[in-house]
Coordinates of C-alpha atoms in Angstrom, one line a residue:
X1 CA -59.3 1.9 -21.5
X2 CA -57.1 3.0 -18.6
X3 CA -57.5 1.4 -15.2
X4 CA -55.8 2.6 -12.0
X5 CA -55.2 -0.1 -9.3
X6 CA -54.7 1.0 -5.7
X7 CA -51.8 -1.0 -4.6
X8 CA -48.7 -2.1 -6.5
X9 CA -48.3 -5.7 -5.6
X10 CA -48.6 -9.0 -7.4
X11 CA -52.4 -8.7 -7.9
X12 CA -52.0 -5.5 -9.8
X13 CA -49.3 -7.2 -11.8
X14 CA -51.6 -10.1 -12.7
X15 CA -54.4 -7.7 -13.6
X16 CA -52.0 -6.0 -16.0
X17 CA -51.1 -9.3 -17.6
X18 CA -54.8 -10.2 -18.0
X19 CA -55.7 -6.7 -19.2
X20 CA -53.3 -6.4 -22.0
X21 CA -55.1 -8.7 -24.5
X22 CA -58.3 -6.7 -23.7
X23 CA -56.5 -3.5 -24.6
X24 CA -56.8 -2.3 -21.0
X25 CA -53.8 -0.4 -19.7
X26 CA -53.1 -0.7 -16.0
X27 CA -51.2 1.7 -13.8
X28 CA -50.7 1.1 -10.1
X29 CA -50.8 3.6 -7.2
X30 CA -48.4 2.8 -4.3
X31 CA -50.4 4.1 -1.3
X32 CA -47.2 4.1 0.9
X33 CA -45.1 6.4 -1.4
X34 CA -47.7 8.4 -3.3
X35 CA -46.2 7.3 -6.6
X36 CA -47.8 5.9 -9.8
X37 CA -45.9 2.9 -11.1
X38 CA -46.0 0.4 -13.9
X39 CA -47.4 -2.8 -12.3
X40 CA -44.9 -5.1 -14.1
X41 CA -41.6 -3.1 -14.1
X42 CA -42.4 -0.9 -11.1
X43 CA -41.0 2.0 -13.2
X44 CA -42.2 5.3 -11.8
X45 CA -44.8 6.9 -14.0
X46 CA -45.7 9.9 -11.9
X47 CA -46.7 11.1 -8.4
X48 CA -49.8 12.2 -6.6
X49 CA -53.2 10.5 -6.3
X50 CA -55.0 13.4 -8.0
X51 CA -52.9 12.9 -11.1
X52 CA -53.4 9.2 -11.0
X53 CA -57.2 9.6 -10.8
X54 CA -57.3 12.2 -13.5
X55 CA -55.5 9.9 -15.9
X56 CA -57.8 6.9 -15.2
X57 CA -61.2 6.0 -16.6
X58 CA -61.8 3.4 -13.8
X59 CA -60.2 2.9 -10.4
X60 CA -60.1 -0.4 -8.5
X61 CA -58.1 -1.9 -5.7
X62 CA -55.9 -5.0 -5.1
X63 CA -56.1 -4.9 -1.3
X64 CA -58.3 -3.7 1.6
X65 CA -56.0 -1.9 4.0
X66 CA -56.1 1.5 2.2
X67 CA -56.0 4.8 4.2
X68 CA -59.5 6.3 4.5
X69 CA -58.6 9.7 2.9
X70 CA -57.4 7.8 -0.3
X71 CA -60.6 5.8 -0.4
X72 CA -62.7 9.0 0.0
X73 CA -60.9 10.8 -2.8
X74 CA -61.3 7.9 -5.1
X75 CA -65.0 7.5 -4.2
X76 CA -65.6 11.2 -4.9
X77 CA -64.2 10.8 -8.4
X78 CA -67.1 8.5 -9.4
X79 CA -64.7 6.1 -11.0
X80 CA -64.1 3.7 -8.1
X81 CA -65.3 0.1 -8.2
X82 CA -66.3 -1.9 -6.2
X83 CA -66.4 1.3 -4.0
X84 CA -65.3 2.5 -0.7
X85 CA -68.0 0.7 1.4
X86 CA -66.9 -2.7 0.1
X87 CA -63.2 -2.0 0.5
X88 CA -63.7 -0.8 4.1
X89 CA -65.9 -3.8 5.0
X90 CA -63.1 -6.1 3.8
X91 CA -60.5 -4.2 5.8
X92 CA -62.3 -3.8 9.1
X93 CA -63.7 -6.9 10.8
X94 CA -66.2 -4.8 12.8
X95 CA -67.8 -3.6 9.5
X96 CA -67.4 -7.0 7.9
X97 CA -69.3 -8.7 10.8
X98 CA -72.1 -6.1 10.6
X99 CA -72.3 -6.6 6.8
X100 CA -72.7 -10.4 7.2
X101 CA -75.4 -9.9 9.9
X102 CA -77.2 -7.4 7.7
X103 CA -77.2 -9.9 4.8
X104 CA -78.4 -12.8 6.9
X105 CA -75.2 -14.8 6.2
X106 CA -74.0 -17.3 8.8
X107 CA -70.7 -16.7 10.5
X108 CA -69.1 -17.5 13.9
X109 CA -70.7 -15.8 17.0
X110 CA -68.6 -12.8 18.0
X111 CA -68.2 -9.7 20.2
X112 CA -66.1 -6.6 19.7
X113 CA -63.4 -5.9 22.3
X114 CA -62.3 -2.4 23.1
X115 CA -61.3 -2.9 26.8
X116 CA -60.9 -5.5 29.6
X117 CA -64.6 -5.4 30.4
X118 CA -65.4 -6.4 26.8
X119 CA -62.8 -9.1 27.0
X120 CA -64.3 -10.6 30.2
X121 CA -67.7 -10.5 28.6
X122 CA -66.5 -12.3 25.5
X123 CA -65.0 -15.1 27.6
X124 CA -68.1 -15.4 29.7
X125 CA -70.6 -15.3 26.9
X126 CA -68.8 -17.1 24.1
X127 CA -66.8 -19.6 26.2
X128 CA -63.6 -21.2 25.1
X129 CA -61.8 -21.9 22.9
X130 CA -61.9 -18.5 21.4
X131 CA -60.0 -16.8 18.6
X132 CA -59.3 -13.1 18.7
X133 CA -58.6 -11.1 15.5
X134 CA -57.5 -7.5 15.2
X135 CA -60.2 -5.4 13.6
X136 CA -57.7 -3.6 11.3
X137 CA -54.7 -4.7 9.3
X138 CA -55.0 -8.4 10.1
X139 CA -54.2 -10.9 7.3
X140 CA -52.3 -14.1 6.6
X141 CA -52.7 -15.1 10.3
X142 CA -51.3 -11.8 11.6
X143 CA -53.0 -9.9 14.5
X144 CA -54.5 -13.0 16.0
X145 CA -54.6 -14.6 19.5
X146 CA -56.1 -17.8 20.8
X147 CA -57.6 -18.7 24.1
X148 CA -57.7 -22.4 24.5
X149 CA -58.8 -22.5 28.2
X150 CA -60.0 -20.0 30.7
X151 CA -56.8 -20.3 32.7
X152 CA -54.9 -18.5 29.9
X153 CA -57.2 -15.5 30.0
X154 CA -54.9 -13.1 32.0
X155 CA -51.9 -13.8 29.8
X156 CA -53.9 -13.5 26.5
X157 CA -55.5 -10.2 27.7
X158 CA -52.2 -8.7 28.6
X159 CA -50.9 -9.2 25.0
X160 CA -54.1 -7.8 23.6
X161 CA -54.1 -4.8 26.0
X162 CA -50.6 -3.9 24.8
X163 CA -51.8 -4.2 21.2
X164 CA -54.9 -2.0 21.8
X165 CA -52.8 0.6 23.7
X166 CA -50.5 1.1 20.7
X167 CA -53.3 2.2 18.3
X168 CA -56.4 4.0 19.4
X169 CA -58.2 3.1 16.1
X170 CA -57.8 -0.6 16.7
X171 CA -60.3 -3.0 18.3
X172 CA -60.3 -6.8 18.5
X173 CA -63.1 -9.2 17.4
X174 CA -63.6 -12.2 19.6
X175 CA -65.1 -15.3 17.8
X176 CA -66.1 -18.7 18.9
X177 CA -63.6 -21.2 17.6
X178 CA -65.1 -23.3 14.8
X179 CA -64.3 -27.0 14.6
X180 CA -64.5 -27.2 10.8
X181 CA -64.2 -30.1 8.4
X182 CA -62.6 -28.0 5.6
X183 CA -61.7 -24.5 4.6
X184 CA -63.2 -23.5 1.3
X185 CA -63.5 -20.3 -0.7
X186 CA -65.6 -19.0 -3.5
X187 CA -64.5 -16.4 -6.0
X188 CA -67.2 -14.8 -8.1
X189 CA -67.8 -11.7 -10.2
X190 CA -70.7 -9.3 -10.4
X191 CA -71.4 -6.8 -13.2
X192 CA -72.9 -3.4 -12.8
X193 CA -76.1 -4.8 -14.2
X194 CA -76.3 -7.3 -11.3
X195 CA -75.3 -10.3 -13.4
X196 CA -73.3 -12.8 -11.4
X197 CA -70.9 -15.5 -12.5
X198 CA -69.1 -17.7 -9.9
X199 CA -66.2 -20.1 -10.0
X200 CA -66.5 -23.5 -8.3
X201 CA -65.7 -23.7 -4.6
X202 CA -62.0 -24.2 -3.9
X203 CA -60.6 -26.3 -1.0
X204 CA -57.7 -24.6 0.8
X205 CA -54.9 -25.7 3.1
X206 CA -53.1 -23.2 5.3
X207 CA -49.7 -23.4 7.0
X208 CA -49.1 -21.0 9.9
X209 CA -52.1 -19.0 8.9
X210 CA -50.9 -18.5 5.3
X211 CA -52.5 -20.2 2.2
X212 CA -50.4 -23.0 1.0
X213 CA -52.5 -24.9 -1.5
X214 CA -55.9 -24.4 -3.2
X215 CA -57.6 -27.2 -5.1
X216 CA -60.3 -26.6 -7.7
X217 CA -62.3 -29.7 -8.8
X218 CA -65.9 -30.7 -9.3
X219 CA -67.7 -29.9 -6.1
X220 CA -70.7 -30.9 -4.0
X221 CA -73.8 -29.2 -5.6
X222 CA -75.4 -28.5 -2.3
X223 CA -72.4 -26.7 -0.9
X224 CA -71.9 -24.8 -4.2
X225 CA -75.6 -23.6 -4.0
X226 CA -75.1 -22.5 -0.4
X227 CA -72.0 -20.6 -1.3
X228 CA -73.6 -18.9 -4.3
X229 CA -76.6 -17.8 -2.2
X230 CA -74.3 -16.2 0.3
X231 CA -72.2 -14.6 -2.5
X232 CA -75.4 -13.1 -4.0
X233 CA -76.7 -11.8 -0.7
X234 CA -73.4 -10.0 0.1
X235 CA -72.7 -8.7 -3.5
X236 CA -76.3 -7.4 -4.0
X237 CA -76.3 -5.7 -0.6
X238 CA -73.1 -3.8 -1.5
X239 CA -74.2 -3.2 -5.2
X240 CA -70.9 -4.8 -5.8
X241 CA -69.0 -4.6 -9.2
X242 CA -65.9 -6.7 -9.7
X243 CA -64.5 -9.9 -8.3
X244 CA -65.4 -10.8 -4.7
X245 CA -63.9 -13.7 -2.7
X246 CA -65.5 -15.3 0.3
X247 CA -63.7 -17.7 2.7
X248 CA -65.8 -20.4 4.4
X249 CA -65.6 -23.0 7.1
X250 CA -67.5 -26.2 6.2
X251 CA -69.1 -27.7 9.3
X252 CA -70.9 -31.0 8.7
X253 CA -72.3 -29.9 5.3
X254 CA -73.0 -26.3 6.3
X255 CA -71.0 -23.2 5.4
X256 CA -70.0 -20.4 7.8
X257 CA -68.3 -17.3 6.4
X258 CA -64.9 -16.7 7.8
X259 CA -64.1 -13.5 6.0
X260 CA -64.6 -11.7 2.7
X261 CA -62.1 -10.1 0.3
X262 CA -63.4 -7.4 -2.0
X263 CA -60.9 -8.1 -4.7
X264 CA -59.1 -10.8 -6.7
X265 CA -57.9 -13.4 -4.3
X266 CA -55.0 -15.8 -3.7
X267 CA -57.3 -18.8 -3.7
X268 CA -58.5 -17.8 -7.2
X269 CA -55.1 -17.9 -8.9
X270 CA -55.9 -21.4 -10.2
X271 CA -58.3 -19.8 -12.7
X272 CA -55.3 -18.7 -14.8
X273 CA -55.0 -22.3 -16.1
X274 CA -58.2 -24.0 -14.8
X275 CA -60.9 -21.8 -16.2
X276 CA -61.8 -20.3 -19.5
X277 CA -61.6 -16.7 -18.2
X278 CA -59.4 -16.0 -15.1
X279 CA -60.4 -14.0 -12.1
X280 CA -58.2 -11.1 -13.2
X281 CA -59.7 -10.8 -16.6
X282 CA -63.2 -11.1 -15.2
X283 CA -62.6 -8.4 -12.6
X284 CA -61.4 -6.0 -15.4
X285 CA -64.4 -7.0 -17.5
X286 CA -66.8 -6.1 -14.7
X287 CA -65.3 -2.8 -13.7
X288 CA -64.9 -1.6 -17.3
X289 CA -68.4 -2.7 -18.3
X290 CA -67.5 -5.5 -20.6
X291 CA -69.5 -8.8 -20.7
X292 CA -68.5 -11.3 -18.0
X293 CA -66.5 -14.3 -19.0
X294 CA -67.2 -18.0 -18.4
X295 CA -66.3 -19.2 -14.9
X296 CA -66.8 -23.0 -15.4
X297 CA -64.0 -25.4 -14.3
X298 CA -62.2 -26.6 -17.5
X299 CA -60.0 -29.1 -15.7
X300 CA -59.0 -30.0 -12.1
X301 CA -56.3 -27.5 -11.0
X302 CA -54.0 -27.0 -8.0
X303 CA -52.4 -23.7 -6.9
X304 CA -49.3 -23.9 -4.7
X305 CA -48.0 -20.7 -3.1
X306 CA -44.2 -20.1 -3.2
X307 CA -43.4 -18.5 0.2
X308 CA -40.0 -16.9 0.9
X309 CA -38.2 -18.6 -1.9
X310 CA -36.8 -16.9 -5.1
X311 CA -36.2 -20.1 -7.0
X312 CA -37.5 -23.6 -7.5
X313 CA -35.9 -26.6 -9.2
X314 CA -36.0 -26.2 -12.9
X315 CA -37.0 -29.8 -13.3
X316 CA -40.6 -29.0 -12.2
X317 CA -41.1 -27.3 -15.6
X318 CA -40.9 -30.8 -17.2
X319 CA -44.2 -31.7 -15.5
X320 CA -47.1 -31.6 -17.9
X321 CA -49.8 -29.1 -17.0
X322 CA -47.5 -27.0 -14.8
X323 CA -47.3 -23.2 -15.0
X324 CA -44.9 -21.1 -12.9
X325 CA -45.8 -17.5 -12.0
X326 CA -43.2 -15.3 -10.4
X327 CA -44.0 -11.9 -8.9
X328 CA -40.6 -10.2 -9.4
X329 CA -40.2 -9.5 -5.6
X330 CA -37.1 -9.3 -3.4
X331 CA -36.7 -12.4 -1.3
X332 CA -38.0 -12.2 2.3
X333 CA -39.0 -14.9 4.8
X334 CA -42.6 -15.9 4.4
X335 CA -43.2 -13.4 1.6
X336 CA -45.5 -14.5 -1.3
X337 CA -42.9 -14.7 -4.1
X338 CA -44.9 -16.6 -6.7
X339 CA -47.2 -19.5 -7.3
X340 CA -47.4 -22.8 -9.2
X341 CA -50.5 -23.8 -11.1
X342 CA -50.8 -27.6 -11.9
X343 CA -53.6 -28.9 -14.0
X344 CA -54.7 -32.3 -15.5
X345 CA -57.7 -33.7 -17.3
X346 CA -58.7 -36.0 -14.4
X347 CA -58.2 -36.0 -10.6
X348 CA -56.2 -39.2 -10.9
X349 CA -53.7 -37.6 -13.3
X350 CA -53.6 -34.4 -11.2
X351 CA -52.7 -36.5 -8.1
X352 CA -49.9 -38.3 -10.0
X353 CA -48.5 -35.0 -11.2
X354 CA -48.8 -33.4 -7.8
X355 CA -46.9 -36.4 -6.2
X356 CA -44.1 -35.9 -8.7
X357 CA -44.0 -32.1 -8.0
X358 CA -43.8 -32.8 -4.2
X359 CA -40.8 -35.1 -4.8
X360 CA -39.0 -32.3 -6.7
X361 CA -39.8 -29.4 -4.3
X362 CA -37.7 -29.0 -1.1
X363 CA -39.8 -30.1 1.8
X364 CA -38.5 -27.4 4.2
X365 CA -39.7 -24.7 1.8
X366 CA -43.0 -26.4 1.0
X367 CA -44.2 -28.0 4.2
X368 CA -47.3 -30.1 4.5
X369 CA -48.0 -30.6 0.8
X370 CA -48.4 -34.4 1.5
X371 CA -51.4 -33.5 3.6
X372 CA -53.2 -32.1 0.6
X373 CA -52.1 -34.9 -1.8
X374 CA -54.7 -37.3 -0.3
X375 CA -57.5 -34.7 -0.8
X376 CA -57.0 -34.6 -4.6
X377 CA -58.8 -37.9 -5.3
X378 CA -61.5 -37.7 -2.5

């Protein structure tokens, strides 16, 4: 089976690694250079989207911010899963908010801003504090502004006005700021038949808007049920096929959707060591029509992102239950270079191993890990 992935980053790489035992051959299409590459070696295999489509039996995507003409051409092929509608909803906050409303899924109150009048209306109706997010191309904390008090409105609007003036296709979504207890995410998979399997809710910790740590452990049943109901509502509405991730805010026992990601997701990397079948294999199973795999938690597992670093102390490999995953990228500040998965048979043992890992990692390169340590045994 040949699968084409739109995008040639680390998620395509990990799909290729998961697909090999299933006899699934992955090629990656770099949307920026119009080249077809091997997802592990990045060796050039060819050029042209038409050629890439013709050689593939199934097409999928590793990210949302794909030019519309490419999405349309893939959709017309009849091979594209989860499909253009889902990918566009994940890449445009206006479409995403409309989808959530259509599905009856709770999220923060919002207004779309195209001009200063819209901005003033948002401040008047939604109050402050507010968070503003670019409709397009916003991820890992990029394209965001915060209004903490009305007196800051003129300065914040000027920044946003300059941003809107630079791109006629852009808009900004204003949201009420949510005072949440925790950030959580759910990764699930839906087959073409409508069958759904979901992994346990994962607790996330971000640093400067970028995911730092994800923790998978036994979860509150009521929260898990809420998350699964929201997942089913969204996935069924889209007739979704593949892995879908949903990020939540937990507010006093209730979940609000922050955003969706129509693809395999950073907060699901723990599944490589903490679940029977990882998210990458399950995505490929779904889009190629294979039976879905087991998504139950096998053992408590942590995922730690490696950001902007191309090496870690070799001593960490002596820690039991630790697995290191590099992405083969050139070093760049803040870039996702790899991740560490750390597992144990109990939360107490996981906490002890995590404490040892924190002692070995340079604090400047891995800030705020101590904040997550206390959550492991809660």
